[in-house]
Amino acid sequence: MSPMSTGRAYCKTSILNNKLYVVGGVSQGQGGLTPLQSAEVFDLRTGTWSGVPSMPCSRARELPNAFLADVLKPIATGMTSYMGRLCVVQSLYSWPFIVDAGGEIYDPETNSWGAMPSGMGEGWPVKQAGTKLSVVLDGQLYACDASGSLDRGKIKVYDQNKDAWKVVIGNVPVNEFSDTESPFLLAGLHGRLHVITKDAKRDIAVLQAEPEHSFSPFPSSSTSADDSFDQVPDSLVELERANWKAIAARDVGSAELVSCVVLDI
């Protein structure tokens, strides 16, 4: 494959319209690591990369003084392909400080960036090793948040009509280890939510959510990827608890959880 036009590490990636988008990250320069606002897209049919407009990172301009603007640099801390667009949450970063800064949305039809709805950006779970954990399952945007407890997390779903997040599962069994930067990952597989985490033995375990009741927190959606943000009906069902079943576990030593990608095979 042809290389990207810009070498970058810690970038965010997502698939949209059968194309691979790469946003942000850092590059290595003479002065050290430099945060990137640029983006590019890979087309498998042509085997080539092409440019995408850089993230405006408009929230970075709202810093109260020039000193902070010079020190804190905008970075992409998470990206999800949702409703035919790329939702990119952002932070202002200068090690070891990181401040949430909402996010922006890329529309491939107009080839332009726009502001992320305030509720979506502000309610996205806090960072885990610089990554906002989210997944789209059956047309709905879910996120896993472990900020409220050391051994229990919660899964939230985004309500577009109200521009707000609400909890649908309140008992996600994630273990918090002091020497682990990223304690868990969230994935969608075969129509169910899965959490990848380290168990009490520090083995990596894949946990599958089974609703306790007859109804499911994962409703079917008749909307397509081309529907706009304000056309999805508010049909989400609240659920407080779920049964978590370990479907796989493996001892990988001191390896860290970095990312999880589900492929259609």
mmCIF file of C-alpha atoms in Angstrom:
data_model
loop_
_atom_site.group_PDB
_atom_site.id
_atom_site.type_symbol
_atom_site.label_atom_id
_atom_site.label_comp_id
_atom_site.label_asym_id
_atom_site.label_seq_id
_atom_site.Cartn_x
_atom_site.Cartn_y
_atom_site.Cartn_z
ATOM 1 C CA MET A 1 0.000 0.000 0.000
ATOM 2 C CA SER A 2 1.117 3.551 -0.572
ATOM 3 C CA PRO A 3 2.218 5.410 2.580
ATOM 4 C CA MET A 4 0.315 8.252 4.207
ATOM 5 C CA SER A 5 1.400 11.712 3.150
ATOM 6 C CA THR A 6 2.196 12.567 6.772
ATOM 7 C CA GLY A 7 3.844 10.206 9.221
ATOM 8 C CA ARG A 8 1.844 10.189 12.447
ATOM 9 C CA ALA A 9 1.481 8.226 15.673
ATOM 10 C CA TYR A 10 -1.418 7.996 18.158
ATOM 11 C CA CYS A 11 -3.832 9.050 15.415
ATOM 12 C CA LYS A 12 -7.512 8.163 15.366
ATOM 13 C CA THR A 13 -8.947 5.973 12.622
ATOM 14 C CA SER A 14 -12.415 5.070 11.401
ATOM 15 C CA ILE A 15 -14.167 3.527 8.398
ATOM 16 C CA LEU A 16 -16.729 5.645 6.554
ATOM 17 C CA ASN A 17 -18.245 4.844 3.148
ATOM 18 C CA ASN A 18 -15.707 2.010 2.723
ATOM 19 C CA LYS A 19 -12.812 4.438 3.111
ATOM 20 C CA LEU A 20 -10.248 4.627 5.911
ATOM 21 C CA TYR A 21 -9.985 8.021 7.584
ATOM 22 C CA VAL A 22 -6.984 8.983 9.695
ATOM 23 C CA VAL A 23 -7.208 12.103 11.862
ATOM 24 C CA GLY A 24 -4.808 13.910 14.170
ATOM 25 C CA GLY A 25 -2.035 12.198 16.068
ATOM 26 C CA VAL A 26 1.487 13.504 16.526
ATOM 27 C CA SER A 27 4.528 13.804 14.310
ATOM 28 C CA GLN A 28 8.197 13.650 15.268
ATOM 29 C CA GLY A 29 10.066 16.885 14.689
ATOM 30 C CA GLN A 30 13.319 18.449 15.808
ATOM 31 C CA GLY A 31 11.590 19.943 18.827
ATOM 32 C CA GLY A 32 9.908 16.701 19.855
ATOM 33 C CA LEU A 33 6.376 15.488 19.265
ATOM 34 C CA THR A 34 4.075 17.936 17.488
ATOM 35 C CA PRO A 35 0.252 17.516 17.689
ATOM 36 C CA LEU A 36 -1.439 17.321 14.287
ATOM 37 C CA GLN A 37 -4.803 18.717 13.227
ATOM 38 C CA SER A 38 -4.515 17.318 9.716
ATOM 39 C CA ALA A 39 -6.453 14.379 8.277
ATOM 40 C CA GLU A 40 -6.351 12.114 5.228
ATOM 41 C CA VAL A 41 -8.350 9.313 3.692
ATOM 42 C CA PHE A 42 -7.378 6.032 2.011
ATOM 43 C CA ASP A 43 -9.444 4.677 -0.885
ATOM 44 C CA LEU A 44 -8.972 0.917 -1.227
ATOM 45 C CA ARG A 45 -10.226 0.943 -4.824
ATOM 46 C CA THR A 46 -7.463 3.243 -6.017
ATOM 47 C CA GLY A 47 -4.894 2.336 -3.343
ATOM 48 C CA THR A 48 -4.126 5.987 -2.745
ATOM 49 C CA TRP A 49 -4.319 8.558 0.042
ATOM 50 C CA SER A 50 -5.863 11.987 -0.433
ATOM 51 C CA GLY A 51 -6.098 15.034 1.781
ATOM 52 C CA VAL A 52 -9.001 15.962 4.041
ATOM 53 C CA PRO A 53 -9.431 19.489 5.455
ATOM 54 C CA SER A 54 -7.681 19.856 8.816
ATOM 55 C CA MET A 55 -9.730 20.006 12.005
ATOM 56 C CA PRO A 56 -10.467 23.670 12.821
ATOM 57 C CA CYS A 57 -10.290 22.908 16.576
ATOM 58 C CA SER A 58 -12.312 26.051 17.200
ATOM 59 C CA ARG A 59 -12.543 25.484 20.958
ATOM 60 C CA ALA A 60 -8.794 25.989 21.214
ATOM 61 C CA ARG A 61 -9.351 29.657 20.344
ATOM 62 C CA GLU A 62 -11.530 30.099 23.428
ATOM 63 C CA LEU A 63 -8.652 29.760 25.894
ATOM 64 C CA PRO A 64 -8.548 32.699 28.314
ATOM 65 C CA ASN A 65 -4.985 33.829 27.586
ATOM 66 C CA ALA A 66 -2.189 33.544 25.053
ATOM 67 C CA PHE A 67 0.019 31.550 27.431
ATOM 68 C CA LEU A 68 -2.420 28.645 27.636
ATOM 69 C CA ALA A 69 -2.979 28.796 23.884
ATOM 70 C CA ASP A 70 0.762 28.432 23.381
ATOM 71 C CA VAL A 71 1.116 25.562 25.874
ATOM 72 C CA LEU A 72 -2.047 23.504 25.322
ATOM 73 C CA LYS A 73 -2.359 22.056 21.836
ATOM 74 C CA PRO A 74 -5.576 20.568 20.372
ATOM 75 C CA ILE A 75 -5.555 16.822 19.688
ATOM 76 C CA ALA A 76 -8.132 14.279 18.539
ATOM 77 C CA THR A 77 -8.873 11.967 21.465
ATOM 78 C CA GLY A 78 -11.530 9.796 19.854
ATOM 79 C CA MET A 79 -13.359 9.236 16.578
ATOM 80 C CA THR A 80 -16.506 7.344 15.630
ATOM 81 C CA SER A 81 -18.267 6.969 12.294
ATOM 82 C CA TYR A 82 -21.883 7.830 13.114
ATOM 83 C CA MET A 83 -24.847 8.694 10.898
ATOM 84 C CA GLY A 84 -22.673 9.027 7.812
ATOM 85 C CA ARG A 85 -20.236 11.455 9.415
ATOM 86 C CA LEU A 86 -17.080 11.361 11.506
ATOM 87 C CA CYS A 87 -17.567 12.471 15.098
ATOM 88 C CA VAL A 88 -14.187 13.516 16.496
ATOM 89 C CA VAL A 89 -13.889 14.413 20.173
ATOM 90 C CA GLN A 90 -10.975 16.651 21.042
ATOM 91 C CA SER A 91 -8.847 17.703 23.993
ATOM 92 C CA LEU A 92 -6.262 20.365 24.712
ATOM 93 C CA TYR A 93 -3.038 18.648 25.686
ATOM 94 C CA SER A 94 0.408 19.337 27.033
ATOM 95 C CA TRP A 95 1.868 16.474 29.027
ATOM 96 C CA PRO A 96 0.765 15.728 31.717
ATOM 97 C CA PHE A 97 -2.230 18.069 31.378
ATOM 98 C CA ILE A 98 -5.288 17.306 29.274
ATOM 99 C CA VAL A 99 -8.539 19.291 29.107
ATOM 100 C CA ASP A 100 -11.704 18.196 27.306
ATOM 101 C CA ALA A 101 -12.592 20.526 24.440
ATOM 102 C CA GLY A 102 -15.813 19.146 22.953
ATOM 103 C CA GLY A 103 -15.371 18.042 19.372
ATOM 104 C CA GLU A 104 -16.110 18.538 15.703
ATOM 105 C CA ILE A 105 -17.901 16.586 12.979
ATOM 106 C CA TYR A 106 -16.664 15.934 9.452
ATOM 107 C CA ASP A 107 -19.245 15.625 6.660
ATOM 108 C CA PRO A 108 -17.858 13.817 3.585
ATOM 109 C CA GLU A 109 -20.643 15.185 1.369
ATOM 110 C CA THR A 110 -19.568 18.779 1.915
ATOM 111 C CA ASN A 111 -15.930 17.906 2.688
ATOM 112 C CA SER A 112 -16.065 20.242 5.660
ATOM 113 C CA TRP A 113 -16.004 20.323 9.463
ATOM 114 C CA GLY A 114 -18.725 21.617 11.752
ATOM 115 C CA ALA A 115 -19.218 22.005 15.470
ATOM 116 C CA MET A 116 -20.197 18.925 17.466
ATOM 117 C CA PRO A 117 -23.469 19.321 19.404
ATOM 118 C CA SER A 118 -22.534 20.583 22.868
ATOM 119 C CA GLY A 119 -24.299 17.781 24.729
ATOM 120 C CA MET A 120 -22.582 15.105 22.665
ATOM 121 C CA GLY A 121 -19.139 16.575 23.268
ATOM 122 C CA GLU A 122 -19.546 17.438 26.939
ATOM 123 C CA GLY A 123 -21.132 14.102 27.866
ATOM 124 C CA TRP A 124 -18.630 11.882 26.089
ATOM 125 C CA PRO A 125 -16.854 9.858 28.807
ATOM 126 C CA VAL A 126 -13.574 11.154 30.153
ATOM 127 C CA LYS A 127 -10.387 9.966 28.545
ATOM 128 C CA GLN A 128 -8.816 6.582 29.081
ATOM 129 C CA ALA A 129 -5.176 6.916 28.032
ATOM 130 C CA GLY A 130 -6.249 9.710 25.717
ATOM 131 C CA THR A 131 -9.045 7.760 24.025
ATOM 132 C CA LYS A 132 -12.761 8.400 24.334
ATOM 133 C CA LEU A 133 -14.328 4.942 24.184
ATOM 134 C CA SER A 134 -17.341 4.600 21.929
ATOM 135 C CA VAL A 135 -18.956 2.251 19.444
ATOM 136 C CA VAL A 136 -21.931 2.357 17.078
ATOM 137 C CA LEU A 137 -24.175 -0.685 17.363
ATOM 138 C CA ASP A 138 -27.395 -1.093 15.393
ATOM 139 C CA GLY A 139 -27.309 2.584 14.496
ATOM 140 C CA GLN A 140 -26.978 3.827 18.080
ATOM 141 C CA LEU A 141 -23.933 5.547 19.590
ATOM 142 C CA TYR A 142 -22.736 3.971 22.857
ATOM 143 C CA ALA A 143 -19.892 4.934 25.175
ATOM 144 C CA CYS A 144 -18.375 3.285 28.242
ATOM 145 C CA ASP A 145 -17.622 5.469 31.254
ATOM 146 C CA ALA A 146 -15.714 4.216 34.280
ATOM 147 C CA SER A 147 -15.093 7.601 35.876
ATOM 148 C CA GLY A 148 -17.540 7.168 38.737
ATOM 149 C CA SER A 149 -16.148 4.018 40.358
ATOM 150 C CA LEU A 150 -12.945 2.016 40.659
ATOM 151 C CA ASP A 151 -14.565 -1.338 39.873
ATOM 152 C CA ARG A 152 -17.826 -0.493 38.109
ATOM 153 C CA GLY A 153 -18.463 1.360 34.896
ATOM 154 C CA LYS A 154 -21.582 2.368 33.037
ATOM 155 C CA ILE A 155 -22.622 2.321 29.416
ATOM 156 C CA LYS A 156 -24.384 5.363 28.039
ATOM 157 C CA VAL A 157 -26.231 5.925 24.787
ATOM 158 C CA TYR A 158 -26.549 9.212 22.955
ATOM 159 C CA ASP A 159 -30.048 10.674 22.529
ATOM 160 C CA GLN A 160 -29.928 12.871 19.450
ATOM 161 C CA ASN A 161 -33.288 14.531 19.998
ATOM 162 C CA LYS A 162 -32.269 15.786 23.430
ATOM 163 C CA ASP A 163 -28.539 16.118 22.677
ATOM 164 C CA ALA A 164 -27.804 14.186 25.861
ATOM 165 C CA TRP A 165 -26.396 10.891 27.058
ATOM 166 C CA LYS A 166 -28.311 8.481 29.279
ATOM 167 C CA VAL A 167 -27.244 5.344 31.098
ATOM 168 C CA VAL A 168 -28.577 2.040 29.770
ATOM 169 C CA ILE A 169 -26.306 -0.336 31.693
ATOM 170 C CA GLY A 170 -25.036 0.590 35.126
ATOM 171 C CA ASN A 171 -22.930 -2.396 36.170
ATOM 172 C CA VAL A 172 -19.972 -2.780 33.823
ATOM 173 C CA PRO A 173 -17.339 -4.872 35.679
ATOM 174 C CA VAL A 174 -14.101 -3.083 34.838
ATOM 175 C CA ASN A 175 -11.032 -3.424 37.032
ATOM 176 C CA GLU A 176 -8.928 -0.332 37.632
ATOM 177 C CA PHE A 177 -5.225 -1.029 37.998
ATOM 178 C CA SER A 178 -2.902 1.799 38.990
ATOM 179 C CA ASP A 179 -0.258 0.681 36.510
ATOM 180 C CA THR A 180 -2.689 0.325 33.602
ATOM 181 C CA GLU A 181 -3.303 3.375 31.447
ATOM 182 C CA SER A 182 -6.232 1.919 29.519
ATOM 183 C CA PRO A 183 -8.294 -0.422 31.739
ATOM 184 C CA PHE A 184 -10.923 -1.411 29.162
ATOM 185 C CA LEU A 185 -12.140 -1.181 25.566
ATOM 186 C CA LEU A 186 -15.650 -1.156 24.124
ATOM 187 C CA ALA A 187 -16.682 -3.100 21.022
ATOM 188 C CA GLY A 188 -19.814 -4.153 19.162
ATOM 189 C CA LEU A 189 -19.931 -7.704 17.814
ATOM 190 C CA HIS A 190 -22.846 -9.782 16.479
ATOM 191 C CA GLY A 191 -25.390 -7.233 17.678
ATOM 192 C CA ARG A 192 -24.164 -7.110 21.282
ATOM 193 C CA LEU A 193 -21.955 -4.869 23.334
ATOM 194 C CA HIS A 194 -18.642 -6.300 24.488
ATOM 195 C CA VAL A 195 -16.124 -4.962 26.964
ATOM 196 C CA ILE A 196 -12.483 -6.012 26.746
ATOM 197 C CA THR A 197 -10.767 -5.603 30.103
ATOM 198 C CA LYS A 198 -8.201 -7.122 32.422
ATOM 199 C CA ASP A 199 -9.759 -9.427 35.012
ATOM 200 C CA ALA A 200 -8.645 -9.988 38.590
ATOM 201 C CA LYS A 201 -5.892 -12.321 37.344
ATOM 202 C CA ARG A 202 -4.757 -9.577 34.940
ATOM 203 C CA ASP A 203 -5.736 -11.773 32.010
ATOM 204 C CA ILE A 204 -7.439 -9.961 29.138
ATOM 205 C CA ALA A 205 -11.092 -11.012 29.102
ATOM 206 C CA VAL A 206 -13.854 -10.385 26.573
ATOM 207 C CA LEU A 207 -17.162 -9.785 28.364
ATOM 208 C CA GLN A 208 -20.505 -10.002 26.588
ATOM 209 C CA ALA A 209 -23.579 -8.138 27.832
ATOM 210 C CA GLU A 210 -26.817 -10.093 28.246
ATOM 211 C CA PRO A 211 -29.841 -8.033 29.391
ATOM 212 C CA GLU A 212 -31.452 -9.257 32.610
ATOM 213 C CA HIS A 213 -34.958 -8.687 31.330
ATOM 214 C CA SER A 214 -36.798 -9.795 28.234
ATOM 215 C CA PHE A 215 -36.370 -6.429 26.554
ATOM 216 C CA SER A 216 -33.052 -5.335 25.128
ATOM 217 C CA PRO A 217 -31.093 -2.117 25.525
ATOM 218 C CA PHE A 218 -29.928 -2.527 21.950
ATOM 219 C CA PRO A 219 -32.975 -1.509 19.880
ATOM 220 C CA SER A 220 -33.268 -2.111 16.171
ATOM 221 C CA SER A 221 -32.978 0.929 13.951
ATOM 222 C CA SER A 222 -34.474 1.404 10.518
ATOM 223 C CA THR A 223 -32.371 4.455 9.742
ATOM 224 C CA SER A 224 -29.558 4.393 7.240
ATOM 225 C CA ALA A 225 -26.104 5.884 7.413
ATOM 226 C CA ASP A 226 -27.276 8.738 5.174
ATOM 227 C CA ASP A 227 -30.000 9.922 7.574
ATOM 228 C CA SER A 228 -29.416 13.246 9.251
ATOM 229 C CA PHE A 229 -28.860 13.663 12.971
ATOM 230 C CA ASP A 230 -32.398 14.872 13.656
ATOM 231 C CA GLN A 231 -34.261 12.004 11.957
ATOM 232 C CA VAL A 232 -33.656 9.191 14.448
ATOM 233 C CA PRO A 233 -36.671 8.400 16.636
ATOM 234 C CA ASP A 234 -36.299 8.502 20.415
ATOM 235 C CA SER A 235 -37.041 4.794 20.986
ATOM 236 C CA LEU A 236 -34.290 3.929 23.444
ATOM 237 C CA VAL A 237 -35.129 1.720 26.399
ATOM 238 C CA GLU A 238 -33.614 2.413 29.815
ATOM 239 C CA LEU A 239 -31.977 -0.578 31.521
ATOM 240 C CA GLU A 240 -30.164 -0.547 34.835
ATOM 241 C CA ARG A 241 -28.341 -3.873 34.876
ATOM 242 C CA ALA A 242 -27.060 -6.600 32.580
ATOM 243 C CA ASN A 243 -25.480 -10.009 33.042
ATOM 244 C CA TRP A 244 -21.879 -10.051 31.852
ATOM 245 C CA LYS A 245 -20.509 -13.324 30.515
ATOM 246 C CA ALA A 246 -16.812 -13.899 29.871
ATOM 247 C CA ILE A 247 -16.630 -15.472 26.409
ATOM 248 C CA ALA A 248 -12.842 -15.432 26.099
ATOM 249 C CA ALA A 249 -9.754 -14.834 28.234
ATOM 250 C CA ARG A 250 -6.047 -14.927 27.599
ATOM 251 C CA ASP A 251 -2.848 -14.324 29.518
ATOM 252 C CA VAL A 252 -0.855 -11.732 27.568
ATOM 253 C CA GLY A 253 1.576 -10.813 30.315
ATOM 254 C CA SER A 254 2.177 -7.103 30.744
ATOM 255 C CA ALA A 255 0.628 -6.109 27.411
ATOM 256 C CA GLU A 256 -1.632 -3.070 27.443
ATOM 257 C CA LEU A 257 -5.036 -2.650 25.834
ATOM 258 C CA VAL A 258 -4.722 -0.186 22.960
ATOM 259 C CA SER A 259 -7.612 -0.629 20.522
ATOM 260 C CA CYS A 260 -10.172 -3.071 19.199
ATOM 261 C CA VAL A 261 -11.428 -3.294 15.622
ATOM 262 C CA VAL A 262 -14.206 -5.589 14.390
ATOM 263 C CA LEU A 263 -13.820 -6.811 10.810
ATOM 264 C CA ASP A 264 -16.433 -8.286 8.498
ATOM 265 C CA ILE A 265 -14.973 -11.622 7.387
#
